[in-house]
XYZ file of C-alpha atoms in Angstrom:
247
model
C -25.383 -11.649 26.725
C -23.724 -15.007 25.956
C -20.131 -15.898 26.862
C -18.371 -18.865 25.313
C -15.344 -20.560 26.924
C -13.288 -23.227 25.262
C -11.696 -25.587 27.770
C -7.988 -26.347 27.254
C -8.420 -29.965 28.268
C -11.338 -30.486 25.912
C -10.869 -28.164 22.927
C -13.918 -29.507 21.176
C -16.312 -28.755 24.050
C -18.076 -25.382 24.226
C -19.586 -23.966 27.451
C -22.486 -21.518 27.039
C -23.034 -19.219 30.007
C -26.028 -16.856 29.956
C -26.206 -13.757 32.122
C -27.599 -10.263 32.364
C -25.700 -6.992 32.111
C -26.680 -3.379 32.832
C -25.212 -0.898 30.359
C -25.188 2.788 31.267
C -24.242 5.319 28.597
C -23.370 8.874 29.648
C -21.599 11.733 27.926
C -20.569 15.280 28.750
C -24.286 16.201 28.947
C -24.935 13.304 31.352
C -27.868 11.278 29.974
C -28.959 13.816 27.360
C -27.979 13.302 23.748
C -26.277 16.011 21.731
C -29.579 16.522 19.911
C -31.607 17.131 23.086
C -29.088 19.188 25.057
C -29.809 22.440 23.126
C -33.504 21.930 23.942
C -32.626 21.723 27.646
C -30.779 25.037 27.343
C -33.632 26.560 25.311
C -36.342 25.683 27.834
C -34.164 26.835 30.720
C -33.885 30.245 29.067
C -37.588 30.354 28.197
C -38.537 29.643 31.818
C -36.590 32.739 32.851
C -38.090 34.866 30.054
C -41.687 33.847 30.784
C -41.145 34.345 34.513
C -39.903 37.858 33.830
C -42.871 38.564 31.541
C -45.312 37.239 34.157
C -43.801 39.390 36.905
C -43.710 42.452 34.659
C -47.320 41.981 33.534
C -48.442 41.497 37.131
C -46.723 44.739 38.162
C -48.254 46.667 35.260
C -51.717 45.332 36.064
C -51.300 46.300 39.721
C -50.212 49.822 38.741
C -53.200 50.290 36.392
C -55.831 48.135 38.083
C -58.531 50.812 37.832
C -58.300 50.942 34.017
C -58.082 47.223 33.272
C -60.390 45.481 30.830
C -61.150 41.768 30.581
C -58.837 41.337 27.600
C -55.817 42.219 29.727
C -56.691 39.523 32.264
C -56.765 36.969 29.454
C -53.370 38.183 28.240
C -52.057 37.511 31.731
C -53.547 34.014 31.513
C -51.643 33.372 28.252
C -48.376 34.463 29.883
C -49.074 32.212 32.890
C -49.854 29.242 30.622
C -46.631 29.849 28.710
C -44.651 29.864 31.948
C -46.259 26.601 33.100
C -45.664 25.000 29.694
C -41.953 25.876 29.621
C -41.477 24.783 33.247
C -42.930 21.336 32.538
C -40.888 20.883 29.350
C -37.728 21.967 31.181
C -38.523 19.563 34.019
C -38.893 16.738 31.491
C -35.522 17.358 29.832
C -33.860 17.995 33.193
C -35.131 14.648 34.483
C -33.690 12.910 31.420
C -30.419 14.785 31.889
C -30.023 13.798 35.552
C -31.636 10.368 35.793
C -32.070 9.185 32.209
C -35.833 8.900 32.676
C -38.642 11.103 31.402
C -41.431 12.405 33.616
C -45.101 11.562 33.149
C -46.047 15.204 32.613
C -45.209 15.408 28.918
C -48.822 14.975 27.756
C -49.896 17.599 30.309
C -47.269 19.978 28.903
C -48.578 19.496 25.375
C -52.156 20.120 26.570
C -51.062 23.382 28.210
C -49.184 24.306 25.038
C -52.292 23.676 22.909
C -54.423 25.763 25.255
C -51.891 28.603 25.201
C -51.615 28.617 21.400
C -55.393 28.534 21.001
C -56.063 31.261 23.559
C -53.352 33.497 22.088
C -54.873 33.306 18.603
C -58.384 33.900 19.924
C -57.220 36.978 21.848
C -55.455 38.445 18.810
C -58.626 37.968 16.743
C -60.745 39.605 19.448
C -58.329 42.531 19.754
C -58.166 43.006 15.981
C -61.960 43.300 15.752
C -61.792 46.344 18.023
C -63.523 44.778 21.016
C -63.559 47.342 23.820
C -62.310 50.035 21.427
C -64.900 50.468 18.688
C -67.235 47.586 19.665
C -68.821 47.166 23.108
C -69.503 43.478 22.374
C -68.533 40.895 19.769
C -72.045 39.892 18.747
C -72.216 37.140 16.091
C -68.421 37.095 15.813
C -68.236 35.431 19.234
C -69.685 32.131 17.965
C -67.226 32.058 15.062
C -64.294 32.736 17.382
C -65.367 29.990 19.804
C -65.831 27.483 16.968
C -62.414 28.302 15.571
C -60.875 27.919 19.019
C -62.405 24.457 19.497
C -61.201 23.251 16.082
C -57.716 24.653 16.562
C -57.385 23.121 20.031
C -58.476 19.719 18.698
C -55.909 19.800 15.883
C -53.139 20.957 18.213
C -54.112 18.250 20.679
C -53.760 15.597 17.980
C -50.352 16.932 17.013
C -49.274 17.079 20.656
C -50.428 13.489 21.206
C -48.164 12.241 18.415
C -45.234 14.213 19.841
C -45.800 13.137 23.447
C -46.236 9.436 22.688
C -43.362 9.386 20.173
C -45.689 7.982 17.540
C -43.879 7.847 14.227
C -45.809 9.634 11.516
C -44.226 7.744 8.662
C -47.218 7.599 6.405
C -47.403 10.732 4.268
C -51.192 10.671 4.457
C -51.096 10.756 8.276
C -48.602 13.606 8.188
C -50.877 15.600 5.897
C -53.866 14.957 8.157
C -51.991 16.306 11.182
C -49.771 19.114 9.902
C -51.474 20.641 6.900
C -54.822 21.534 8.569
C -52.972 23.495 11.269
C -50.972 25.399 8.656
C -54.102 26.156 6.631
C -55.983 27.231 9.759
C -53.116 29.506 10.815
C -53.141 31.104 7.368
C -56.896 31.662 7.629
C -56.482 33.176 11.100
C -53.842 35.591 9.794
C -56.143 36.648 6.968
C -59.033 37.147 9.396
C -56.852 39.219 11.740
C -55.556 41.487 8.982
C -59.038 41.935 7.523
C -60.408 42.844 10.969
C -57.556 45.281 11.571
C -58.353 47.114 8.327
C -61.984 47.499 9.388
C -61.049 48.654 12.908
C -58.569 51.241 11.644
C -61.150 52.498 9.154
C -63.627 53.020 12.001
C -61.008 54.821 14.096
C -60.094 57.026 11.150
C -63.746 58.014 10.691
C -64.013 58.854 14.392
C -60.699 60.757 14.172
C -59.317 58.884 17.177
C -55.664 59.384 16.280
C -54.201 57.965 19.506
C -55.878 54.556 19.195
C -55.345 54.611 15.435
C -51.596 54.931 15.989
C -51.683 52.021 18.447
C -53.497 49.820 15.933
C -50.996 50.754 13.230
C -48.174 49.539 15.476
C -50.234 46.437 16.229
C -50.604 45.770 12.496
C -46.866 46.120 11.939
C -46.218 43.670 14.794
C -48.663 41.150 13.283
C -47.050 41.419 9.844
C -43.598 40.981 11.366
C -44.790 37.891 13.254
C -46.230 36.396 10.075
C -42.981 37.041 8.192
C -40.898 35.460 10.968
C -43.225 32.432 11.065
C -42.888 31.911 7.309
C -39.090 32.166 7.476
C -38.995 29.717 10.392
C -41.258 27.285 8.510
C -39.009 27.371 5.437
C -35.916 26.940 7.595
C -37.504 23.986 9.449
C -38.425 22.262 6.182
C -34.895 22.787 4.845
C -33.366 21.474 8.067
C -35.665 18.447 8.101
C -34.922 17.517 4.487
C -31.173 18.153 4.471
C -30.196 17.606 8.116
C -27.798 14.833 9.078
C -28.139 12.533 12.060
C -26.421 13.905 15.180
């Protein structure tokens, strides 16, 4: 900052004084901007929701511990990862809100998020193939599932790195390399899940196992609803990104 004073006794002389100033900008949300404050509220709510889910799942597992299969333990792991992810994201925004500084755990949060997303998709694929219901083991499908999980985690990790380091993806080619493969892979995963569900329900229908067949029908409806919601959210996000105004 530079201040200039004109002396009255020497109007033609100019005095340049250099100094330093500390500017602090706060609003009704303290240090958070109006764009980030809804995210602080969102993650605060998600922490409570995931904590409730984790407690509920733990109680249900304790009540039915004699009938548990390995898949249910992995579902509990996904819920726990989701709770950790939301806690770290909330802690990051809460630190910015209170002190104006971000924590150093943002990359860790994105890694946990990538692991949760990957594990959730792998578990849905495994469940849709009928593992533990019509198949005692996955067989050759296991290698395909593991390979898909590694690829998906790598792509999500790259996307999370750009988000955590605030790297601007201005180049359209870079944006395609990061975003499009994940979208294509998600579409392929949905197709694989639905195809596996058709085969599993066909096997249950042949065995006349009506109870498990009804459960898989509800599972199929839930998957289709999730796909529809994801498509609507994607369209809404693209519309918001292209037509949104700066806040």
